[in-house]
CSV table of C-alpha atoms and ligand atoms in Angstrom, one decimal:
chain,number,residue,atom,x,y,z
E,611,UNK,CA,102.5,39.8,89.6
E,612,UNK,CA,103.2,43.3,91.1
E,613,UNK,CA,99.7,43.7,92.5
E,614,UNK,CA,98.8,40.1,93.0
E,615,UNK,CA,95.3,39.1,93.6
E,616,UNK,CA,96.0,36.5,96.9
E,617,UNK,CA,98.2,39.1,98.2
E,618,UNK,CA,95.6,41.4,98.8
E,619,UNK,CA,92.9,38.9,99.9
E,620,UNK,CA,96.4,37.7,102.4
E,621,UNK,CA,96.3,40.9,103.5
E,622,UNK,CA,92.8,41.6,104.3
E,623,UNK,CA,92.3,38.6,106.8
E,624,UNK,CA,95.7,39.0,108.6
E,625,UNK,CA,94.3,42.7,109.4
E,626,UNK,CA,91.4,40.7,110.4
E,627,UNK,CA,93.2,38.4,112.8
E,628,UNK,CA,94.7,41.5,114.2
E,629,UNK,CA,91.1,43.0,114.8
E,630,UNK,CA,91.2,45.4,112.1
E,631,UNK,CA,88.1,45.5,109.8
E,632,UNK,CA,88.7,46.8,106.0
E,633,UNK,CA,87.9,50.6,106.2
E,634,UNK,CA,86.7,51.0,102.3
E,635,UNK,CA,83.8,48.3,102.2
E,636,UNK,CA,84.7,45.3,99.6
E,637,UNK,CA,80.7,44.9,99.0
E,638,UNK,CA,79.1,47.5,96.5
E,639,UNK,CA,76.2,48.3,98.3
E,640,UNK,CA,78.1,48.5,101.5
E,641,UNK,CA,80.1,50.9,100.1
E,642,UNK,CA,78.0,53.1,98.9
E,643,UNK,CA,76.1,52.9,102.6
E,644,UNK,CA,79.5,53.7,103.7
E,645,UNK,CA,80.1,57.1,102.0
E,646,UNK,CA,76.8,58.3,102.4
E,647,UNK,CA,77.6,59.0,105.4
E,648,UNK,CA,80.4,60.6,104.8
E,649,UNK,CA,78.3,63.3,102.3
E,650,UNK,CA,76.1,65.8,102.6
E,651,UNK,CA,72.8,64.9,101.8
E,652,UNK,CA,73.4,67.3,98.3
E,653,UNK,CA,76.4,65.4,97.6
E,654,UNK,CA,74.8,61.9,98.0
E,655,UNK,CA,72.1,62.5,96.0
E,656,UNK,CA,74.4,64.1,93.2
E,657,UNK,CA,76.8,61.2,92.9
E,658,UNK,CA,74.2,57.8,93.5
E,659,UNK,CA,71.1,59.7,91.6
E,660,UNK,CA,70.7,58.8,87.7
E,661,UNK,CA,67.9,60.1,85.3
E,662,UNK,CA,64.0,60.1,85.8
E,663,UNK,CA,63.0,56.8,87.9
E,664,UNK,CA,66.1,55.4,87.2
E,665,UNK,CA,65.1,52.5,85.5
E,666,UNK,CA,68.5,52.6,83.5
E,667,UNK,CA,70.6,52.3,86.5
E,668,UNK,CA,68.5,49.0,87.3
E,669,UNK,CA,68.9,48.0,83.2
E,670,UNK,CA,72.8,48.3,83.5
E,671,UNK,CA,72.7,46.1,87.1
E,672,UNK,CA,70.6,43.7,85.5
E,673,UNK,CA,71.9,43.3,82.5
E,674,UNK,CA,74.8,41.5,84.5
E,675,UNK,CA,72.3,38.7,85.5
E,676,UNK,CA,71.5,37.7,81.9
E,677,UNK,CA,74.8,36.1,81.5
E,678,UNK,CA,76.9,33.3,83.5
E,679,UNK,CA,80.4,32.5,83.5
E,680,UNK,CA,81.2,28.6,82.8
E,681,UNK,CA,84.4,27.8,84.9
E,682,UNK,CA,87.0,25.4,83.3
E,683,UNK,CA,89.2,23.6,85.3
E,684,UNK,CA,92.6,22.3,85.4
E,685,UNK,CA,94.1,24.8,83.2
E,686,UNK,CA,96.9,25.8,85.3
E,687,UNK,CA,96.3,29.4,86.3
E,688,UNK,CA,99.6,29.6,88.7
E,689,UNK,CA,101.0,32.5,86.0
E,690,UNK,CA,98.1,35.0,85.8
E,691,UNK,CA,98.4,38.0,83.5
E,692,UNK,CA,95.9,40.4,83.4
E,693,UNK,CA,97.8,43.6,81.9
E,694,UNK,CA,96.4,45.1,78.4
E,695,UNK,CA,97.8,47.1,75.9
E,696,UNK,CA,95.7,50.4,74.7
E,697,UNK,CA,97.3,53.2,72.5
E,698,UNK,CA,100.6,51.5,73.0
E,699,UNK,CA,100.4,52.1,77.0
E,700,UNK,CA,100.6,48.8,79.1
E,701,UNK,CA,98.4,48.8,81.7
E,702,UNK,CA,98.3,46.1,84.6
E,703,UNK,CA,94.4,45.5,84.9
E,704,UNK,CA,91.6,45.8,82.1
E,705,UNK,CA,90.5,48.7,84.0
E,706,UNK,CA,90.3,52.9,83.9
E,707,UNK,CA,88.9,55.8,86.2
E,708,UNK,CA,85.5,57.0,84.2
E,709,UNK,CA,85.9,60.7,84.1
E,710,UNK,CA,83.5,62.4,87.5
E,711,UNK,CA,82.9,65.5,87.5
E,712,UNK,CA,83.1,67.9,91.0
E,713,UNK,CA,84.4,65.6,93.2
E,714,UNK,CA,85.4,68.3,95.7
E,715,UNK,CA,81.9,67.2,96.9
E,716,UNK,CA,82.7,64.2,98.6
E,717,UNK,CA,86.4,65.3,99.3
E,718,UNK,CA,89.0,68.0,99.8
E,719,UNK,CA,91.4,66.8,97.7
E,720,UNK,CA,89.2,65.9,94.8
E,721,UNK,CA,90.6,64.8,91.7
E,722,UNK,CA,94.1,64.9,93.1
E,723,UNK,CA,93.9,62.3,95.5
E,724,UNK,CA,91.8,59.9,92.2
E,725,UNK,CA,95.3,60.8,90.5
E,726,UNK,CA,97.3,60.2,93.0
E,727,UNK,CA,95.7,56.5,93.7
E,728,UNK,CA,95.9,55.7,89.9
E,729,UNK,CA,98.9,56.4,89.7
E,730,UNK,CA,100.3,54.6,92.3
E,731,UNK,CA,98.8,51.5,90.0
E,732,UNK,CA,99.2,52.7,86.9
E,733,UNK,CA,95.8,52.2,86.0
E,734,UNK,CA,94.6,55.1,84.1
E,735,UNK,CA,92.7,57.9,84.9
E,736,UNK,CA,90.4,59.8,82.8
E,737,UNK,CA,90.4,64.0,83.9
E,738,UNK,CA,87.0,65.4,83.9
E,739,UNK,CA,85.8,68.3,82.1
E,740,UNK,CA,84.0,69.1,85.3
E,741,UNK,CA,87.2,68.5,87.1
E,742,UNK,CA,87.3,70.3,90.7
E,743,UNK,CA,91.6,70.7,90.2
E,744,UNK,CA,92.7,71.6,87.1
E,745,UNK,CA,94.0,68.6,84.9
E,746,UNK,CA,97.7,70.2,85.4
E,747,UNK,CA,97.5,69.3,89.5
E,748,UNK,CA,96.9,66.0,88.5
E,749,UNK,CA,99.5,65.6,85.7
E,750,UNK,CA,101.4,66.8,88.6
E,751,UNK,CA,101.4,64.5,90.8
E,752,UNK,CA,101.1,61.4,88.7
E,753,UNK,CA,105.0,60.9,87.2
E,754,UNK,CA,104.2,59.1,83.8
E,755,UNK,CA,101.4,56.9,85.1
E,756,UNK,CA,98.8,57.4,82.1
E,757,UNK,CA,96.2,59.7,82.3
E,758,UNK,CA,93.6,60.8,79.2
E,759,UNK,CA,91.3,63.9,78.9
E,760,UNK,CA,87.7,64.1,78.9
E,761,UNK,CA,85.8,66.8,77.0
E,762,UNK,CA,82.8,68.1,77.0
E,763,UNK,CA,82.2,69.8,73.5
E,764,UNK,CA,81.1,73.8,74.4
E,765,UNK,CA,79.9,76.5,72.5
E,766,UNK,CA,83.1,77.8,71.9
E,767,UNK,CA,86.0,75.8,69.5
E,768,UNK,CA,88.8,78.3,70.6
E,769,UNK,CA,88.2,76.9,74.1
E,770,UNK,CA,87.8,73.7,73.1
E,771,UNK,CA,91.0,73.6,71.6
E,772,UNK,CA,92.9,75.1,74.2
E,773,UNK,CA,91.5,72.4,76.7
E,774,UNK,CA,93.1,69.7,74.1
E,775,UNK,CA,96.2,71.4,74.0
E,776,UNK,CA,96.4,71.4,77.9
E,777,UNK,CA,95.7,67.7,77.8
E,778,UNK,CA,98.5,67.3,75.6
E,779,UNK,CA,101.1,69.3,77.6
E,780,UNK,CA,99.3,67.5,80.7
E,781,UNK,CA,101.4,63.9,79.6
E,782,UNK,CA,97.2,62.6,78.5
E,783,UNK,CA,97.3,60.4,75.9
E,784,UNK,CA,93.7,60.0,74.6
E,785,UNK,CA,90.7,62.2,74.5
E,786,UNK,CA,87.6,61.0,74.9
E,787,UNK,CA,84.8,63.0,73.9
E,788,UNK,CA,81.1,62.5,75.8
E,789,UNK,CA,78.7,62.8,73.7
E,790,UNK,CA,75.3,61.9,76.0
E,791,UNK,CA,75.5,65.3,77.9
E,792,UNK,CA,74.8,68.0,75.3
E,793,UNK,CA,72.1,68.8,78.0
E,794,UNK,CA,71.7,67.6,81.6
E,795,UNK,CA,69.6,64.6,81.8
E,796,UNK,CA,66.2,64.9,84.3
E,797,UNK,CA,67.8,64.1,87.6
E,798,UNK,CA,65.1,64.0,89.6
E,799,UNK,CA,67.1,63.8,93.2
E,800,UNK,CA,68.7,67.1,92.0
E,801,UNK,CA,65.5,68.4,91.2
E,802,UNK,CA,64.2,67.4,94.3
E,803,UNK,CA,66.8,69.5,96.2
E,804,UNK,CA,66.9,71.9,93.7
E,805,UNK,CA,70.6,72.0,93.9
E,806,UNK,CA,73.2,72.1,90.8
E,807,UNK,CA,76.8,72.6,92.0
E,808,UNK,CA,78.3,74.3,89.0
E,809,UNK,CA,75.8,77.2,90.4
E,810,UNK,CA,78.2,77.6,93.4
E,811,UNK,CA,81.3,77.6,91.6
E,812,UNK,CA,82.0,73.9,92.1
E,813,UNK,CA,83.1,71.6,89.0
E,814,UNK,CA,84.8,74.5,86.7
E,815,UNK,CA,88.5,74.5,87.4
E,816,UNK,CA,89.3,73.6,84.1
E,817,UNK,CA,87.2,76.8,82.4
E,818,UNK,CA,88.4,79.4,85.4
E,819,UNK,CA,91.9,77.8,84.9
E,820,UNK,CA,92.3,78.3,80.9
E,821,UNK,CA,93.6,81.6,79.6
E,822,UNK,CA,90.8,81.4,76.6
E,823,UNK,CA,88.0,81.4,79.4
E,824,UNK,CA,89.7,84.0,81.1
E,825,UNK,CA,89.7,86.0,78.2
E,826,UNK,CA,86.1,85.5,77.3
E,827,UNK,CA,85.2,87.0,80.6
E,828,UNK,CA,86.5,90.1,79.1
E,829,UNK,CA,84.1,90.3,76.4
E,830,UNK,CA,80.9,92.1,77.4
E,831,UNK,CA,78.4,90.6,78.9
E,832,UNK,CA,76.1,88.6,76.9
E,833,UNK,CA,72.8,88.0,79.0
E,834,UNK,CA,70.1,90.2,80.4
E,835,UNK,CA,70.4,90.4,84.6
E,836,UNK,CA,67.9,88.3,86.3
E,837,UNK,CA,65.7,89.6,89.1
E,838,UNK,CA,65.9,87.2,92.0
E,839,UNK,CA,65.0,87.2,95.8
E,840,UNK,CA,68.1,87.4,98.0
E,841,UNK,CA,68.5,85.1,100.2
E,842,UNK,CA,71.0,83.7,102.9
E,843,UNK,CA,71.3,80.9,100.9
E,844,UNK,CA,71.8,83.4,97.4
E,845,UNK,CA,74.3,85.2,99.9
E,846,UNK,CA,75.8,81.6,101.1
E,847,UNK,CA,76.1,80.7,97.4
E,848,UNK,CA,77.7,83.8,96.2
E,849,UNK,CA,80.6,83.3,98.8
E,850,UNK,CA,81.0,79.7,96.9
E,851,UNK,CA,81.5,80.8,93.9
E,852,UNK,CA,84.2,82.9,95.0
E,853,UNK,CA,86.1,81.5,97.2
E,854,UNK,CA,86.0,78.6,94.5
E,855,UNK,CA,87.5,81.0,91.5
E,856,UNK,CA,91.2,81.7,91.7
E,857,UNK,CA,93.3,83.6,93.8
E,858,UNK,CA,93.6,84.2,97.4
E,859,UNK,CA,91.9,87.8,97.7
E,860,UNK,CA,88.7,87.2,99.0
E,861,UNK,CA,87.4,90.5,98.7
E,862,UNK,CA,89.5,91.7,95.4
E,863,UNK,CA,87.7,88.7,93.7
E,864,UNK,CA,84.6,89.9,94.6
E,865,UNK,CA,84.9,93.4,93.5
E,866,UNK,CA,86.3,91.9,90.3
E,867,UNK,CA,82.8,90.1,89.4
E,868,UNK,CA,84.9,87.7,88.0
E,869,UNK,CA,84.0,84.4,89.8
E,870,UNK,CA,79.6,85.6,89.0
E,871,UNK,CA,81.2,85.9,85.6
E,872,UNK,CA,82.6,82.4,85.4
E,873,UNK,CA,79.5,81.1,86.1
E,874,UNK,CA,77.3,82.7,84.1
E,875,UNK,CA,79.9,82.2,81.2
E,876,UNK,CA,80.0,78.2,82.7
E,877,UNK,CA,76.4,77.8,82.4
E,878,UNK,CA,76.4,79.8,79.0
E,879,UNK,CA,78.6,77.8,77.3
E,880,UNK,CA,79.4,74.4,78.6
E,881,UNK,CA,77.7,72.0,76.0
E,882,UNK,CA,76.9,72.5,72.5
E,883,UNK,CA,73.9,70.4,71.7
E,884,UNK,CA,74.3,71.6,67.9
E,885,UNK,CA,77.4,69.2,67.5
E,886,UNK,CA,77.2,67.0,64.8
E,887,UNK,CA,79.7,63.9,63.6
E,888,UNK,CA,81.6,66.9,61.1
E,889,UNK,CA,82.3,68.6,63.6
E,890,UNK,CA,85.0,65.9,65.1
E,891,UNK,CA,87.3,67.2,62.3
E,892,UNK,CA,87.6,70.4,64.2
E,893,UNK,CA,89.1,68.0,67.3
E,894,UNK,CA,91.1,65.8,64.7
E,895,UNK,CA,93.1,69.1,63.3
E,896,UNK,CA,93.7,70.3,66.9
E,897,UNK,CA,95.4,66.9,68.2
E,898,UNK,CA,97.4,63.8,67.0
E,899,UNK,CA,96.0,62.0,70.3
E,900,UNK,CA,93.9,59.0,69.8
E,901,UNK,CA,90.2,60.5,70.0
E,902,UNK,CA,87.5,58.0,71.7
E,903,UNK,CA,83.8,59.2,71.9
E,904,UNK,CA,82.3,58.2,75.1
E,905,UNK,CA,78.4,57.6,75.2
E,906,UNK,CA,77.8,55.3,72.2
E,907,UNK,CA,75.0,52.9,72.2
E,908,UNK,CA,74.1,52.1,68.9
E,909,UNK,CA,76.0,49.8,66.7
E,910,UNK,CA,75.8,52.3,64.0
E,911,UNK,CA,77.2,55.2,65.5
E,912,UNK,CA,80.0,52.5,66.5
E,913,UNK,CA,80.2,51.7,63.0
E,914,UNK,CA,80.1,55.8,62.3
E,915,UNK,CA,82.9,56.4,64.8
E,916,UNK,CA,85.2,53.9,62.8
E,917,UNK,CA,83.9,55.5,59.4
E,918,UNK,CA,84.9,59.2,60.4
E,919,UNK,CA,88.4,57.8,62.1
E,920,UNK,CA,87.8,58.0,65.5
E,921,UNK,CA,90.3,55.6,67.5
E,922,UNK,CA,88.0,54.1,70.0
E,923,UNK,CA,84.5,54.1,71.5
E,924,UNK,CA,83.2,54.2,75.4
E,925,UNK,CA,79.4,52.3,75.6
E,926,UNK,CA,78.3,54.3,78.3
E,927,UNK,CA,74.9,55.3,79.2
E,928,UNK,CA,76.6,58.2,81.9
E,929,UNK,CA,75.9,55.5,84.9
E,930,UNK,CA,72.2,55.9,84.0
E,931,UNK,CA,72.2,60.1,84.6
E,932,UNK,CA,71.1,61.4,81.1
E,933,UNK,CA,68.3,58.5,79.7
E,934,UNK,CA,65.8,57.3,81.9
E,935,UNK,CA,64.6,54.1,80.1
E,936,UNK,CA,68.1,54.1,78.3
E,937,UNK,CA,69.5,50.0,77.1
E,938,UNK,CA,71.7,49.1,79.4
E,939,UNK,CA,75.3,49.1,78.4
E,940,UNK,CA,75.8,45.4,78.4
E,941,UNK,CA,73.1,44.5,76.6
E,942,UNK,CA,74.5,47.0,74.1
E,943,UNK,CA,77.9,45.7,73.5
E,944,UNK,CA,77.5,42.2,71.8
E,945,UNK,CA,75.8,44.0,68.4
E,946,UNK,CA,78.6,47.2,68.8
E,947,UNK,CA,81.5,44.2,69.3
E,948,UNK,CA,79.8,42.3,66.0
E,949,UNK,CA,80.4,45.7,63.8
E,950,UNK,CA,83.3,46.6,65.5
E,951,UNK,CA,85.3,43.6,64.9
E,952,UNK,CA,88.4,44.7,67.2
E,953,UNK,CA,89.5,47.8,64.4
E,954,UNK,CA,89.3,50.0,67.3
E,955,UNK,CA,89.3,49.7,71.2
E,956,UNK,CA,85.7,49.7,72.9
E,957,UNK,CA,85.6,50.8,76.7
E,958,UNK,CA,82.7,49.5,78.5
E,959,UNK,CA,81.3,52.0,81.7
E,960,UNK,CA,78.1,52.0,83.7
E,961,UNK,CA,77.1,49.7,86.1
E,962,UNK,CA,80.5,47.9,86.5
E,963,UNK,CA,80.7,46.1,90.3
E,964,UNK,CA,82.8,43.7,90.7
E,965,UNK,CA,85.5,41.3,88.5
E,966,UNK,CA,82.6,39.0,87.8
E,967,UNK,CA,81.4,42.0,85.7
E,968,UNK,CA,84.2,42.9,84.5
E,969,UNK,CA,84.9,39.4,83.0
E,970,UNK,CA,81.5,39.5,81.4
E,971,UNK,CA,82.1,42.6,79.6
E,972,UNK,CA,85.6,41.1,78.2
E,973,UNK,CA,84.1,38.4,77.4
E,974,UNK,CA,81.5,40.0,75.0
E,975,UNK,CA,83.7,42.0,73.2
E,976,UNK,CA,84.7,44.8,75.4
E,977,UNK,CA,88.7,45.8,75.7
E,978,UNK,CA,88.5,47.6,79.0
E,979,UNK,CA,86.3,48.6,81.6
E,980,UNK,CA,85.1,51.4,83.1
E,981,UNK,CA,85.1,52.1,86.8
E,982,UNK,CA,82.8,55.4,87.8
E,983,UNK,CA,80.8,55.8,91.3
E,984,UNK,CA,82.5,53.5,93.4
E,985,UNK,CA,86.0,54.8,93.2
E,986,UNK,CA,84.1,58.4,94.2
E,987,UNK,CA,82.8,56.2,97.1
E,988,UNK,CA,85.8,55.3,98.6
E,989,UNK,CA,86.8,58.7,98.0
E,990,UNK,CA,84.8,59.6,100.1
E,991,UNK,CA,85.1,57.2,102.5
E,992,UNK,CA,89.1,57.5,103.0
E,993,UNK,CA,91.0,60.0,99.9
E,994,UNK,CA,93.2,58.6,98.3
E,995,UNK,CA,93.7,55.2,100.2
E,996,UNK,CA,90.2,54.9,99.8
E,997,UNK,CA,90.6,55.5,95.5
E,998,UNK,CA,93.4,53.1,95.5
E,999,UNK,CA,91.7,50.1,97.8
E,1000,UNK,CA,88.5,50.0,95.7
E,1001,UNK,CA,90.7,49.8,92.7
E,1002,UNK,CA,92.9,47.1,94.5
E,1003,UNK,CA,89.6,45.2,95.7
E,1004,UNK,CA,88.4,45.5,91.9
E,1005,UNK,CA,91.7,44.2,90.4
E,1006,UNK,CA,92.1,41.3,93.0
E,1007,UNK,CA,88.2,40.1,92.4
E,1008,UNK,CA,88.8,40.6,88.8
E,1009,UNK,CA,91.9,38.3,88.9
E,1010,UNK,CA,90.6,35.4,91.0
E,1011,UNK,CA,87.3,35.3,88.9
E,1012,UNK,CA,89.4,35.2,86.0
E,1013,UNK,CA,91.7,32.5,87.2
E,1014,UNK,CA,89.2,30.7,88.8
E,1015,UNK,CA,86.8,30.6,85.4
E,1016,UNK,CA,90.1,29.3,84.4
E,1017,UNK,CA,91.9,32.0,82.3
E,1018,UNK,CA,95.2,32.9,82.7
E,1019,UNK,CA,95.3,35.7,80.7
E,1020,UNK,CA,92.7,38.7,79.0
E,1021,UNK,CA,93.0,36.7,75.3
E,1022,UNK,CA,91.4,33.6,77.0
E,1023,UNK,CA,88.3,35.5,77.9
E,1024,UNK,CA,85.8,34.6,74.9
E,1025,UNK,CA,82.3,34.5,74.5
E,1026,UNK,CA,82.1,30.6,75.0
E,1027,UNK,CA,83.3,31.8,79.0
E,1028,UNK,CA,79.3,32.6,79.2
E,1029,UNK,CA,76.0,31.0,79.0
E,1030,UNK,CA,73.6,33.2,78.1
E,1031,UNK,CA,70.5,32.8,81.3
E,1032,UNK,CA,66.7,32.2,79.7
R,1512,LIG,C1,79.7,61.1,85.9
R,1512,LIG,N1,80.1,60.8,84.6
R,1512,LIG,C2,80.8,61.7,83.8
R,1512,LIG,N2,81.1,61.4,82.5
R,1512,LIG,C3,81.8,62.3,81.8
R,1512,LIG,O1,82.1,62.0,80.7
R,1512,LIG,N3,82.2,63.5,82.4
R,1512,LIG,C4,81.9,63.9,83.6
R,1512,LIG,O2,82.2,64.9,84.1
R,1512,LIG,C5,81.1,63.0,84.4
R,1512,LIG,N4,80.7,63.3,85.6
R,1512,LIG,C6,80.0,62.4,86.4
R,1512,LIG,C7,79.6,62.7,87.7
R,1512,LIG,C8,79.0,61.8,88.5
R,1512,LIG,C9,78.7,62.1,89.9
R,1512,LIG,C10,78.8,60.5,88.0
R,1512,LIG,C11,78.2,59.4,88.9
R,1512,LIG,C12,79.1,60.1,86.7
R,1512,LIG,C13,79.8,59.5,84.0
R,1512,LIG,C14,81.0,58.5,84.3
R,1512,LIG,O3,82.1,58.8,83.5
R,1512,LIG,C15,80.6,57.0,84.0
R,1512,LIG,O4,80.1,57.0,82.7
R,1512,LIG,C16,79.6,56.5,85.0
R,1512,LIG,O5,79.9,56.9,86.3
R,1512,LIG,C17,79.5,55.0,84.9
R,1512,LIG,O6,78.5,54.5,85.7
R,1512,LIG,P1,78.6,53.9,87.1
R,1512,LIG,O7,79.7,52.9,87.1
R,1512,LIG,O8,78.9,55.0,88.0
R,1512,LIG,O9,77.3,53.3,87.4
């Protein structure tokens, strides 16, 4: 295997005989300790916080607990495969990058150092709509390692299709559509800090980068001026926005109005929470890529989904961000996997930790897994080495719990792997 598990671990203790402690921390909760430190208070508490008291973060952890894996032995694990196969792309672990939105937050280099990292696995990684880099830096730097599109569905169709069309010329190979954001969820450490980032300018590359946004900054402006106390942090905010928007002339840009524009148009038209199941037809006429929708819960939307031709479904609860109180995704997937029946992919996010996880979710039903904050915490813990060691660590873990439960490949992981805890 290319990116064996014992090679890694091998690895890790011979830095450790020569004195030299792993940088990106292989324990979840270390990690995250880890990168806080390397954000701004702002940042932290817009990448760990979730909805309300965050009891759905908790759900998703817990959920984990409810089931055990049953190890077999003496099945002969020396040949492990873990590779899968989605939408005809091989893929060497059961895993993808969940789609996170202004990652500039935590580092420089954003979204182009998570595209560099997955592609120097080939695992795939999921553009955000809230992207910090526009999806064609990433494309470019990622050869033909697969990459898919996340949208978010706005208020306008013209811009939603040119986002799809991007994607396609982009190399992506899926969209997935998120459907649990057609309004930001109660984030109450955001709240607390009163602090959005779109506001500055942050997490809209992809609208200021897209010739149909452009062109609707052109069209008169739609929304009454507010009245609001300047301040040095208004002032301080201001400068954001533009020295986030396009171009390199500081002071042309802000003559231009543009980059105030953006936002307001941003802010304006991001979501559309008018979007009903007919309107997928719109996204089916505009692309021939496989469409997933990201955010189900409910076996009978799953059952929908397959009814109105989607090709695949992500159970995601958004990392517990938009329902406080919200099932947890694991406790979600056995009913969704029941009316599913393996006619279409289903993607598992929110909550995932470790390979033990991982394995669970296979187990019940799930095709793939979802990896969200702590590939953002080892961005911000190290760039891009820090994107591709969590995914390493994740993959290796992964592969010995796999083997070790004796497996030797994904088709051996079935629901009899697990005992279900009282
Ligand atoms: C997200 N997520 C997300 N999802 C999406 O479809 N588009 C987006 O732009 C974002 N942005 C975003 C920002 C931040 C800071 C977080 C933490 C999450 C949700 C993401 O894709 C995924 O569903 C969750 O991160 C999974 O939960 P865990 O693993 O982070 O707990």
């Amino acid at each position: 295997m290319k990116f064996s598990a014992p090679d890694w671990q091998k690895e890790i203790y011979l830095n450790g005989f020569a004195g030299i402690l792993p940088q990106v921390n292989i324990d979840p909760a270390l990690l995250e300790k880890n990168a806080r430190r390397h954000m701004s208070r702002k940042a932290y508490a817009y990448i760990a916080g979730g909805a309300g008291h965050e009891s759905t973060m908790l759900q998703n952890r817990q959920a984990f607990e409810k089931y055990s894996i049953v190890p077999r032995m003496l099945c002969d694990v020396s040949q492990r495969d873990t590779s899968i196969t989605l939408f005809g792309q091989k893929i060497p672990s059961p895993f993808l990058l969940s789609p996170v939105g202004v990652l500039e937050m935590v580092h420089r280099e954003a979204d182009v150092a998570v595209a560099r990292a997955a592609a120097s696995i080939g695992i795939p990684y999921i553009f955000s709509n809230q992207a910090s880099k526009p999806m064609e830096s990433c494309a470019a730097v990622m050869n033909n390692s697969p990459r898919w599109f996340q949208l978010y569905w706005s208020r306008s169709n013209d811009l939603v299709a040119s986002f799809v069309q991007r994607a396609e010329r982009c190399g992506c190979s899926a969209i997935v559509v998120t459907l649990d954001t057609t309004m930001l969820g109660w984030r109450t450490r955001d709240l607390e800090l009163a602090y959005l980032p779109f506001l500055q300018g942050k997490g809209i590359a992809q609208y200021t980068s897209d010739p149909v946004f452009q062109k609707m900054l052109d069209e008169p402006e739609d929304r009454v001026p507010v009245d609001r106390k300047i301040t040095l942090q208004s002032i301080a905010g201001l400068f954001s926005m533009v020295k986030h928007y396009p171009g390199n002339n500081f002071i042309r840009k802000l003559k231009s109005g543009r980059a105030v524009r953006a936002v307001q148009k941003f802010t304006a038209t991001y979501s559309n929470p008018a979007t009903t199941w007919n309107d997928l037809a719109f996204l089916r006429q505009h692309t021939k890529l496989p469409i997933l929708l990201k955010g189900i819960l409910h076996p009978d939307d799953a059952s929908k989904a397959i009814d109105y031709g989607l090709n695949g479904i992500i159970i995601s609860n958004h990392g517990g961000r938009q329902v406080d109180g919200s099932i947890a995704t694991l406790d979600a997937l056995p009913a969704i996997a029941n009316v599913v029946r393996k006619q279409i992919p289903i993607i598992l996010d929110s909550g995932i930790r470790g390979g033990a996880d991982a394995f669970k979710a296979l187990a019940l039903g799930a095709t793939a897994i979802g990896i969200g904050r702590p590939y953002v915490y080892g961005l911000a813990i190290a760039g891009e080495q820090g994107v591709y060691t969590v995914l390493r660590n994740f993959m290796a873990d992964f592969e010995l719990t796999m083997a070790l439960a004796g497996c030797k490949d994904i088709s051996e992981i079935t629901p009899e792997r697990l005992q279900q805890n009282r």
